[in-house]
mmCIF file of C-alpha atoms in Angstrom:
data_model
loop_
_atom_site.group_PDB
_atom_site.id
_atom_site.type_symbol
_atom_site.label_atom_id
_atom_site.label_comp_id
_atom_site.label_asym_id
_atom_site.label_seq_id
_atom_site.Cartn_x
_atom_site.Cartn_y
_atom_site.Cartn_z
ATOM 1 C CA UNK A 1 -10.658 11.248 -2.407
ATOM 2 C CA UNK A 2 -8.939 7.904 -3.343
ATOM 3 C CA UNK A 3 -10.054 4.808 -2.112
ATOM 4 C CA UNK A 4 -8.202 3.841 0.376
ATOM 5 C CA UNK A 5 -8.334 -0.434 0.183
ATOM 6 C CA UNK A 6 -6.452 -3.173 -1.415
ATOM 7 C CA UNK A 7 -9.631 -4.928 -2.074
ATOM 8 C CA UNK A 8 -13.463 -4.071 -3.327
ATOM 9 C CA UNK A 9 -15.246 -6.784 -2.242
ATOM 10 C CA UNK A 10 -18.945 -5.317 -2.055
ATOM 11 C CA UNK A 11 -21.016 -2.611 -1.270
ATOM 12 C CA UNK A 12 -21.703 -3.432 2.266
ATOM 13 C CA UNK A 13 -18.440 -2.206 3.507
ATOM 14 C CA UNK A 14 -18.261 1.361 1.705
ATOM 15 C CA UNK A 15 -19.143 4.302 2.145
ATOM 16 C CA UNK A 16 -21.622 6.671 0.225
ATOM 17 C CA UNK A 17 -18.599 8.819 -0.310
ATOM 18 C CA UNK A 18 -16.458 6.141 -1.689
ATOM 19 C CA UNK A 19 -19.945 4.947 -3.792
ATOM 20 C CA UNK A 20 -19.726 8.867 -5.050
ATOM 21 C CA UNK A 21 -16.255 8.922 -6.257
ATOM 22 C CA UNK A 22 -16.746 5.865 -7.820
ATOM 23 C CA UNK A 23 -19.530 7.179 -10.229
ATOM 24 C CA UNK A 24 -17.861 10.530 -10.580
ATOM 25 C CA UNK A 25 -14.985 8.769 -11.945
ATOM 26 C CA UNK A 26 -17.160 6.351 -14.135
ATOM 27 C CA UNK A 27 -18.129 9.622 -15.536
ATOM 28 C CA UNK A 28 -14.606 10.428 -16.672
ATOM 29 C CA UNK A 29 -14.102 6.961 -18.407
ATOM 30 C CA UNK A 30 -17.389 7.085 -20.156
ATOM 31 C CA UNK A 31 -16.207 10.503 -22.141
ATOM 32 C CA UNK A 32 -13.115 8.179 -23.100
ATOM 33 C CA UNK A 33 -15.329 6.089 -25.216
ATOM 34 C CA UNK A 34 -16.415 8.982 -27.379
ATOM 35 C CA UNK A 35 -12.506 9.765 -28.508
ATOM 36 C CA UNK A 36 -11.177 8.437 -31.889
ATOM 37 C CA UNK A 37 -8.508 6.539 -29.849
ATOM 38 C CA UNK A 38 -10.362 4.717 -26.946
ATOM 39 C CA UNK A 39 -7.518 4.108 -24.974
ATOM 40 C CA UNK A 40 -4.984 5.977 -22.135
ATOM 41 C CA UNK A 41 -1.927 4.720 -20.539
ATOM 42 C CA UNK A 42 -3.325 4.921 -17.285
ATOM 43 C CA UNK A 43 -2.674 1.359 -16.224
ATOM 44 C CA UNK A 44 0.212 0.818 -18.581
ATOM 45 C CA UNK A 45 2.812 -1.259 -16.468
ATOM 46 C CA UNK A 46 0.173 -3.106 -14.491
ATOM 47 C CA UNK A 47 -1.482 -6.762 -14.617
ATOM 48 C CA UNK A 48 -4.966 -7.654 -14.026
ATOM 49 C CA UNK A 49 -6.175 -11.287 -13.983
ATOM 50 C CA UNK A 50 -9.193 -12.077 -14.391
ATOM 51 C CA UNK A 51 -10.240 -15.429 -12.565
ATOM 52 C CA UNK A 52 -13.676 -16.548 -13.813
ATOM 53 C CA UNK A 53 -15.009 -19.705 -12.340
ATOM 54 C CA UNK A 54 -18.465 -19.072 -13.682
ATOM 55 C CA UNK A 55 -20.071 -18.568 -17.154
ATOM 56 C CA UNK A 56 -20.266 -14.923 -17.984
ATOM 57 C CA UNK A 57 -20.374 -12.992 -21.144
ATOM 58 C CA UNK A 58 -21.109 -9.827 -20.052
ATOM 59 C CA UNK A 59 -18.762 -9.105 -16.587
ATOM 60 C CA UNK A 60 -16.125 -10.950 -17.975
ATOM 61 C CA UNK A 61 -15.913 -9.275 -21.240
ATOM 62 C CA UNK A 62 -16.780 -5.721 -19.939
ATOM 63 C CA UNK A 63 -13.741 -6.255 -16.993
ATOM 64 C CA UNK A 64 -11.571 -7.434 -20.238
ATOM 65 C CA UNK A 65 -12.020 -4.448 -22.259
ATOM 66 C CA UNK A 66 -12.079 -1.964 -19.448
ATOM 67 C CA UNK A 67 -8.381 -2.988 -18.580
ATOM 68 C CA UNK A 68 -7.532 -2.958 -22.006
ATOM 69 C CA UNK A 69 -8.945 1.035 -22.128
ATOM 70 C CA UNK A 70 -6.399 1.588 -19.621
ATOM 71 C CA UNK A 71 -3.688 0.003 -20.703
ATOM 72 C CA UNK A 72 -2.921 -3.174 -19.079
ATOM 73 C CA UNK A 73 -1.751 -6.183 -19.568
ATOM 74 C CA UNK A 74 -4.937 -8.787 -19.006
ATOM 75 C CA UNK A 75 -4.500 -12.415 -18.192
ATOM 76 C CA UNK A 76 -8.452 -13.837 -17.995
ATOM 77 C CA UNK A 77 -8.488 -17.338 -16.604
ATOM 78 C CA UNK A 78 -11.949 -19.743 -17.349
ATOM 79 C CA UNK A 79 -12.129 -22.885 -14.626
ATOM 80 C CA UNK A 80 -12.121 -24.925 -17.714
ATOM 81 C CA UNK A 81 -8.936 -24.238 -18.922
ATOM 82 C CA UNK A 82 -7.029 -23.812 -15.150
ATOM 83 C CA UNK A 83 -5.300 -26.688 -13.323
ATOM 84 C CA UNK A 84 -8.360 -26.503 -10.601
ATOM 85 C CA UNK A 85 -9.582 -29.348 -13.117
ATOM 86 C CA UNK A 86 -6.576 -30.870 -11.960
ATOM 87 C CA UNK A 87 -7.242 -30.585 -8.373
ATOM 88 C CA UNK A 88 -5.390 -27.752 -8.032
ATOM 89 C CA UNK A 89 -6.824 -25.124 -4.997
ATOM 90 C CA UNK A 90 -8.656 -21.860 -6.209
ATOM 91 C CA UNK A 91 -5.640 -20.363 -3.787
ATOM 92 C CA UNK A 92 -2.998 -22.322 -5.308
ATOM 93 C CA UNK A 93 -4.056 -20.956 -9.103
ATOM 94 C CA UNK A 94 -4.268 -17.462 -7.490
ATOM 95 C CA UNK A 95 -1.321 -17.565 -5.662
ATOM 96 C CA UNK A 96 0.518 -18.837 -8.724
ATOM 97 C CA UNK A 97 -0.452 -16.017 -11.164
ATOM 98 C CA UNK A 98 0.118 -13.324 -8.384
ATOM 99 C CA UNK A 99 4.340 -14.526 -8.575
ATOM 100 C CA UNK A 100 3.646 -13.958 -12.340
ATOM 101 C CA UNK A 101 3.189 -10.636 -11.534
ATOM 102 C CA UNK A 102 -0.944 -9.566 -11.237
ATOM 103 C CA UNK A 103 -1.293 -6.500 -9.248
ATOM 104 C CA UNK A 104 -5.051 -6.804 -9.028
ATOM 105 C CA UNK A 105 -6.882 -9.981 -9.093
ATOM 106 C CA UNK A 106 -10.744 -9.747 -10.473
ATOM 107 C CA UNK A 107 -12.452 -13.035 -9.064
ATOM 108 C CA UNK A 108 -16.336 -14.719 -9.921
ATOM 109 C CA UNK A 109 -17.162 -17.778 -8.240
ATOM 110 C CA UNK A 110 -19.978 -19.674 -7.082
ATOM 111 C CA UNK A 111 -19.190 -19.431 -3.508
ATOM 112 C CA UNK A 112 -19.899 -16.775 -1.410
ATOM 113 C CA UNK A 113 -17.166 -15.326 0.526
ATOM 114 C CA UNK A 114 -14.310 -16.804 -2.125
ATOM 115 C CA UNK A 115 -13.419 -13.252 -3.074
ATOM 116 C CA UNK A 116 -12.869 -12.176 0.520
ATOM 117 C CA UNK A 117 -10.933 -15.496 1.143
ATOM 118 C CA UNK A 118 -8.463 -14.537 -1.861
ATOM 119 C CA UNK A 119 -7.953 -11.072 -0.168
ATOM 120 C CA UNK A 120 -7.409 -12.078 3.043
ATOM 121 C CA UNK A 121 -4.134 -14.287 1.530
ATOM 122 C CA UNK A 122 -3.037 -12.495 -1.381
ATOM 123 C CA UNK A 123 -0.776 -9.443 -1.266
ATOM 124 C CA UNK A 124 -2.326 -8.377 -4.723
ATOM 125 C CA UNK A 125 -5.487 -6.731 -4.993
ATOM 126 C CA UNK A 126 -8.832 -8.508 -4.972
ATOM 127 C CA UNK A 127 -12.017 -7.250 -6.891
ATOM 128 C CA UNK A 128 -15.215 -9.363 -6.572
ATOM 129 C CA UNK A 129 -16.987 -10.097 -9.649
ATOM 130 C CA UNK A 130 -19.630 -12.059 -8.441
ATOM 131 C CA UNK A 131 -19.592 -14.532 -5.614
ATOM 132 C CA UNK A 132 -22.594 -16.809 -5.582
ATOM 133 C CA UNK A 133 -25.341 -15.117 -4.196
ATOM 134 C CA UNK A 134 -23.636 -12.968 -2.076
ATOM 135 C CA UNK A 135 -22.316 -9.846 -4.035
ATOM 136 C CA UNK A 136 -22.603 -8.465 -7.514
ATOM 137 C CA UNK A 137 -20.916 -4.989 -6.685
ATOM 138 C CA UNK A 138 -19.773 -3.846 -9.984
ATOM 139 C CA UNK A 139 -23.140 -4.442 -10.921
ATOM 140 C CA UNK A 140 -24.880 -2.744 -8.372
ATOM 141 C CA UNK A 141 -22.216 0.340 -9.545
ATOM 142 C CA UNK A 142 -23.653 0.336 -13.143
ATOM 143 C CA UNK A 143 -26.617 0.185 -12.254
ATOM 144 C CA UNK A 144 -26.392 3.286 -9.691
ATOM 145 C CA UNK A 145 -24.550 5.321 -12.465
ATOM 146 C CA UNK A 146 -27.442 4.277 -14.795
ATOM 147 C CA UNK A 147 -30.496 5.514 -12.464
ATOM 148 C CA UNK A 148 -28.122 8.868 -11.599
ATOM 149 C CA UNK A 149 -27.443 9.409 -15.644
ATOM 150 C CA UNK A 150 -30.728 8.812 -16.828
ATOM 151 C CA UNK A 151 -33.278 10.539 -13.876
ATOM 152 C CA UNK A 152 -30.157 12.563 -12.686
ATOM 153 C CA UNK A 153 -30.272 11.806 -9.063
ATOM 154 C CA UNK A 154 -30.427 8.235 -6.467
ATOM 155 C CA UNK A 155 -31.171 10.227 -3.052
ATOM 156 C CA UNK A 156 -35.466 10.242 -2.762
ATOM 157 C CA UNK A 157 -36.564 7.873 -5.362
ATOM 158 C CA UNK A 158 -38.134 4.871 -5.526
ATOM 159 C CA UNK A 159 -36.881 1.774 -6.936
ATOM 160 C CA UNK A 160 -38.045 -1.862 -7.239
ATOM 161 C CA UNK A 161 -36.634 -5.172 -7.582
ATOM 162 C CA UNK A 162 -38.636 -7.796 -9.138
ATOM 163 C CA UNK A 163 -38.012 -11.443 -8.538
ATOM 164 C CA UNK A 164 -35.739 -13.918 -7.480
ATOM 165 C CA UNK A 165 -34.764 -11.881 -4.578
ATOM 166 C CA UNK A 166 -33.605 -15.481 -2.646
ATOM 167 C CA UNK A 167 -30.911 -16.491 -5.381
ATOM 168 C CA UNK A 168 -29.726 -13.098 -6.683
ATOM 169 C CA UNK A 169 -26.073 -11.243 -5.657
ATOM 170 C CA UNK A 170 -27.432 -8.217 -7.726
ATOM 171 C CA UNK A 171 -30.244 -7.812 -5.795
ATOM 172 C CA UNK A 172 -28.452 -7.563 -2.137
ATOM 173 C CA UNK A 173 -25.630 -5.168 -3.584
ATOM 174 C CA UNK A 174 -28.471 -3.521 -5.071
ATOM 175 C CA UNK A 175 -30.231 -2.638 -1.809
ATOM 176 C CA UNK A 176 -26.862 -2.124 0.319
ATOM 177 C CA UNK A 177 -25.929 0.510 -2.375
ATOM 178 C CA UNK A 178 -28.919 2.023 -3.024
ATOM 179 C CA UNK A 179 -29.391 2.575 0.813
ATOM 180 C CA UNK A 180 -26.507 4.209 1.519
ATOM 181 C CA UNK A 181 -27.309 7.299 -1.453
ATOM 182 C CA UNK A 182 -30.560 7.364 -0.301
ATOM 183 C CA UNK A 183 -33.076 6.000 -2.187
ATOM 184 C CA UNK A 184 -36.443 4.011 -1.122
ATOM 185 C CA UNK A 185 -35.979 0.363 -1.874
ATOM 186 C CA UNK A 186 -38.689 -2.060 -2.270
ATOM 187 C CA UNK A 187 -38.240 -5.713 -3.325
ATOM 188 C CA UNK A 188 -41.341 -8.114 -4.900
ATOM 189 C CA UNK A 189 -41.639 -11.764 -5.744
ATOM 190 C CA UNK A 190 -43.103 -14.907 -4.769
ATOM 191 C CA UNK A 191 -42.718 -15.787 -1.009
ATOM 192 C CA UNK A 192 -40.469 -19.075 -2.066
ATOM 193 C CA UNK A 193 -37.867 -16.356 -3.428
ATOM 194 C CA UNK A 194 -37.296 -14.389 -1.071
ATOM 195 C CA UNK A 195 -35.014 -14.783 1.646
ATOM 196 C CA UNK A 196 -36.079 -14.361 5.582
ATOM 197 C CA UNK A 197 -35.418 -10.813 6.887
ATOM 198 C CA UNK A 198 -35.353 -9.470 3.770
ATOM 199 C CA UNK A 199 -36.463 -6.017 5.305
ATOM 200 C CA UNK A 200 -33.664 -6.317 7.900
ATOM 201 C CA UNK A 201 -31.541 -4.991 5.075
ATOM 202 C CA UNK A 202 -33.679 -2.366 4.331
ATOM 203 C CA UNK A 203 -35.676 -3.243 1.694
ATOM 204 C CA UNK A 204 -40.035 -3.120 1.824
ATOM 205 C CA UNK A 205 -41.437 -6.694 0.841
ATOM 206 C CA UNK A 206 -43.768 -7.144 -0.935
ATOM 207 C CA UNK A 207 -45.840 -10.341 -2.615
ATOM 208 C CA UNK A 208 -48.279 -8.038 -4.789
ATOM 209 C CA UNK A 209 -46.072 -6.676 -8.021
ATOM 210 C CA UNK A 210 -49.127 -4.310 -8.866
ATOM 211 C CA UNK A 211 -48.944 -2.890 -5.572
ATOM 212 C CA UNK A 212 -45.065 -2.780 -5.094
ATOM 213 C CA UNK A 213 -45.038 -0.695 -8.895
ATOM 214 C CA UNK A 214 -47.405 2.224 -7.357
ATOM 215 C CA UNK A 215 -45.309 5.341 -7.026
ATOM 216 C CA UNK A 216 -42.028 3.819 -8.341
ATOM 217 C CA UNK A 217 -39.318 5.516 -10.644
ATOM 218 C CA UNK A 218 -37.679 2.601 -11.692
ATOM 219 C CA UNK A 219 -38.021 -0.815 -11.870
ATOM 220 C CA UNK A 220 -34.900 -3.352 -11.914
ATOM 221 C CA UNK A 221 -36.092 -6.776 -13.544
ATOM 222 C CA UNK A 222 -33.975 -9.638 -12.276
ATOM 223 C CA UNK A 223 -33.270 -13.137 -14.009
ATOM 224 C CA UNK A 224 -35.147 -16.479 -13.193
ATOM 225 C CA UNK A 225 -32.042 -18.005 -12.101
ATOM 226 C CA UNK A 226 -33.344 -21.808 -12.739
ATOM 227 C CA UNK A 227 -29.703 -23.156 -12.310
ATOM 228 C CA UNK A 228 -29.510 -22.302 -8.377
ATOM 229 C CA UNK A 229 -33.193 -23.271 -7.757
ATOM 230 C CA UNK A 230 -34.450 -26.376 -6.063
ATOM 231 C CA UNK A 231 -37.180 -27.682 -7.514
ATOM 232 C CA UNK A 232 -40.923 -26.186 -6.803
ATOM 233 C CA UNK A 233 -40.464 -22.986 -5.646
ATOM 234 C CA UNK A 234 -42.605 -21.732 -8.221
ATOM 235 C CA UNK A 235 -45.400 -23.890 -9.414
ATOM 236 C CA UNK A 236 -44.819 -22.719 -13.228
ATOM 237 C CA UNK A 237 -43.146 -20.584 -15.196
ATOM 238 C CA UNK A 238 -46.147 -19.475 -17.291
ATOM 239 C CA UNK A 239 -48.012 -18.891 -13.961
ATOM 240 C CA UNK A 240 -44.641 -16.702 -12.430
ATOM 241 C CA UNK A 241 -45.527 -14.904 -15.529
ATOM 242 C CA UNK A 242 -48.936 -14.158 -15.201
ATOM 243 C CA UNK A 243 -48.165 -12.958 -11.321
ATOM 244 C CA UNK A 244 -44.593 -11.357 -11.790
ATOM 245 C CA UNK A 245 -43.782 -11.224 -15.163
ATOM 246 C CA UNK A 246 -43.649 -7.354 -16.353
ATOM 247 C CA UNK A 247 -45.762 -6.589 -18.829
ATOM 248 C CA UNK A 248 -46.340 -3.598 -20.670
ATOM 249 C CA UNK A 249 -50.056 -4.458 -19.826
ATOM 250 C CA UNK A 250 -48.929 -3.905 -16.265
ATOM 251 C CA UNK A 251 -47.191 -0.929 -16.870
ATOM 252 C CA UNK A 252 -49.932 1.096 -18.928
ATOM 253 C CA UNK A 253 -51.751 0.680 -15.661
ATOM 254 C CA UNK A 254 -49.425 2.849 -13.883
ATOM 255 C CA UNK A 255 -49.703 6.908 -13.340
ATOM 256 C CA UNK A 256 -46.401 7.928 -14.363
ATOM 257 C CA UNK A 257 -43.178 6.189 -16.335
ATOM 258 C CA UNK A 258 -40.664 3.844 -15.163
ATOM 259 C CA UNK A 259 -37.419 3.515 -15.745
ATOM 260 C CA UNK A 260 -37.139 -0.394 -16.688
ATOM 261 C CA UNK A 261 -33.895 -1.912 -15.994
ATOM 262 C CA UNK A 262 -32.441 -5.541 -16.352
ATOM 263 C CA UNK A 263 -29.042 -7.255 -15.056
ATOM 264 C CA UNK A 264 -29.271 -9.537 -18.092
ATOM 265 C CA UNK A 265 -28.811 -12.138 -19.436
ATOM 266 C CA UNK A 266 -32.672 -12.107 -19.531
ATOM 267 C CA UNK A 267 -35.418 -14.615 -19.822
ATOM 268 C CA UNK A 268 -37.694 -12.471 -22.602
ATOM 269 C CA UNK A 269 -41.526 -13.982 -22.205
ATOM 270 C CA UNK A 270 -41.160 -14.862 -18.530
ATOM 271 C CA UNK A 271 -39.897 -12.133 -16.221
ATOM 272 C CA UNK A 272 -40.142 -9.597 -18.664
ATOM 273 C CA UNK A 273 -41.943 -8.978 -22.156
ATOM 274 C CA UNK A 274 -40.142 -7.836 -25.180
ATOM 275 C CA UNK A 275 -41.862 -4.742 -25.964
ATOM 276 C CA UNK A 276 -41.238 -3.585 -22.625
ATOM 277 C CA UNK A 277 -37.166 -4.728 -22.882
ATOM 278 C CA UNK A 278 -37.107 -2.540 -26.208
ATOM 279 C CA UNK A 279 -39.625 0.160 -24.652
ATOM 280 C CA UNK A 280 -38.111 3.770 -25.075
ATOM 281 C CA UNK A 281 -38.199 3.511 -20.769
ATOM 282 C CA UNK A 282 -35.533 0.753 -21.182
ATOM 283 C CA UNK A 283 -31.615 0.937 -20.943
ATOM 284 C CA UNK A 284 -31.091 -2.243 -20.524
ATOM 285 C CA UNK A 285 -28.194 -1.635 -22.947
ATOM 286 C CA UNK A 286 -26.999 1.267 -21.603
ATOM 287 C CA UNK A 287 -26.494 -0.435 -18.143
ATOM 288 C CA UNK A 288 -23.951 -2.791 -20.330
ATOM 289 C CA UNK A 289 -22.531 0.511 -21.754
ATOM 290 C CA UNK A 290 -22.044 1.791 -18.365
ATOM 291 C CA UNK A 291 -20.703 -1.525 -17.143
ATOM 292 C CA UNK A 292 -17.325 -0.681 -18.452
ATOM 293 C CA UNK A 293 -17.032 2.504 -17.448
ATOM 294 C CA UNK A 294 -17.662 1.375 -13.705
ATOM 295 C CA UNK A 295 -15.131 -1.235 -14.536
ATOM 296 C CA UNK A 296 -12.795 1.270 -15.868
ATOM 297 C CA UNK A 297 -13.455 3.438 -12.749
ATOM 298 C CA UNK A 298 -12.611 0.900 -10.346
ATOM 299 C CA UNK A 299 -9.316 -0.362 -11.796
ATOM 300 C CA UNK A 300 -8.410 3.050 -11.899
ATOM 301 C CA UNK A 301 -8.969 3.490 -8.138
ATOM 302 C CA UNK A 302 -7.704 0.476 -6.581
ATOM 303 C CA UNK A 303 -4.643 -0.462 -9.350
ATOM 304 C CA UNK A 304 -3.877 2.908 -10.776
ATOM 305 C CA UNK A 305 -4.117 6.180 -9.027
ATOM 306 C CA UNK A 306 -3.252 4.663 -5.290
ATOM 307 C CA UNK A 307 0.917 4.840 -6.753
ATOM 308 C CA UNK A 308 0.869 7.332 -9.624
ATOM 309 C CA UNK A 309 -2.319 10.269 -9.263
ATOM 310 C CA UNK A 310 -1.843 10.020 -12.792
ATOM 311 C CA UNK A 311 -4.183 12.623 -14.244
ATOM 312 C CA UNK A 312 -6.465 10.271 -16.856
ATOM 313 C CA UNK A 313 -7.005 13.088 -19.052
#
């Protein structure tokens, strides 16, 4: 099965079968990486931009070298060096590097719904990278492949996310994708982060983190994202530690062993303790691993095997 769509935009729209073929495919690109050569023709022919109006070292780079595993030609675009310092429209800059010839457009911004705006008025493809808090779904992706590689299913288990539920894109694609392959989703943080009806999504809220981490099999960490906070929604980070912070303390408590994931880039000391980052339980670095894969995967799909069912073996 192909997926049939110009754009990915985020998880809330997709199936669990297109979710499926995504990861099965991820699975092909990751044995890529183990070759002498890491590199196929897949994508040879096509142009990817990649249109970053946010820091980011580690989508931007993985979406970089993912198109370059396949063979295309990558334009990557920073908001610093574009004419929208100019005054230029995020449309205008798209529109203009779409005549130049992009066939799939990879977008992060800092407002939600700008990836779905591109789509809706460019003829090329349109793959979300991250806009504002809304989506994260390449993200989510890795992270699904991750849980599924290392405990070798989604469907039945348990998995919390701990934190800044209010402010974080990776936590909503997180609960729309692991939803939809069947897993138990619970979310934990101070009341200040998290955002009302929460549970309407599907998620169990909870305030307690000791309580939330009984019966769990894996437990996604997310950032302290102090650049979208007001001020006081916490009263301190060294008390959001003591409360939230996961500690291997914490963990020791628990009955059985947790698979401890993080987005990254991550706060060490304040949502989550070093030993427990480097803990044998952690792939933390693995999910960056897997990021490209996903990556790989998806501009497959959308750019690749939709004209040519090019065999990427």
């Amino acid at each position: 099965m192909a997926l049939n769509r110009k754009d990915f935009l985020g998880l809330y729209n997709v199936s669990s079968e297109e979710i499926s073929e995504i990861l099965t495919t991820a699975e092909a690109m990751k044995e890529i990486f183990t070759r002498s050569v890491k590199k196929i023709p897949t994508l040879r022919g096509k142009t990817i931009v990649n249109l970053f109006f946010e820091p980011s070292t580690r989508t931007r780079s993985s979406f970089d070298l993912a198109a370059k595993r396949l063979s295309a030609d990558v334009m990557s675009i920073a908001k610093s060096s574009s004419s929208v310092v100019k005054g230029e429209t995020l449309l205008d800059t798209a529109r203009t590097l779409e005549v130049m010839g992009a066939d799939l457009v990879v977008v992060r911004h800092s407002v939600p719904g700008a990836a779905e705006f591109l789509a809706n008025n460019l003829k090329a493809g349109v793959l979300n990278a991250g806009d504002g808090p809304h989506a994260h779904p390449t993200q989510a992706l890795l992270d699904l492949y991750t849980i599924k590689e290392k405990l070798g299913k989604i469907e039945g288990l348990k998995v919390l996310l701990v934190g800044d539920i209010a402010h974080s894109r990776v936590a909503r694609s997180n609960i729309w994708g692991l939803n939809k392959m069947g897993a138990e989703v619970r979310v934990v943080g101070p009341a200040s982060l998290m955002p009302r009806d929460i549970e309407k999504m599907g998620a169990q809220v909870y305030t307690d983190i000791d309580e939330a981490l009984d019966g769990v099999d894996v437990v996604n960490i997310l950032r302290i994202q102090l650049e979208r906070q007001a001020k006081g929604l916490f009263p301190s980070i060294r008390e959001y530690r003591q409360f939230y912070g996961v500690s291997e303390e914490r963990l020791n408590k628990l009955e059985n062993e947790v698979l401890i994931m993080h987005p990254g880039p991550m706060n060490r000391g304040v949502e989550i303790e070093s030993s427990v980052a480097d803990s044998e339980n952690s792939v933390i670095t693995e999910q960056v691993r897997n990021g490209v894969a996903i990556r790989m995967a998806l501009l497959y799909l959308l750019a690749g095997r939709k004209v040519e069912n090019e065999d990427i073996n």
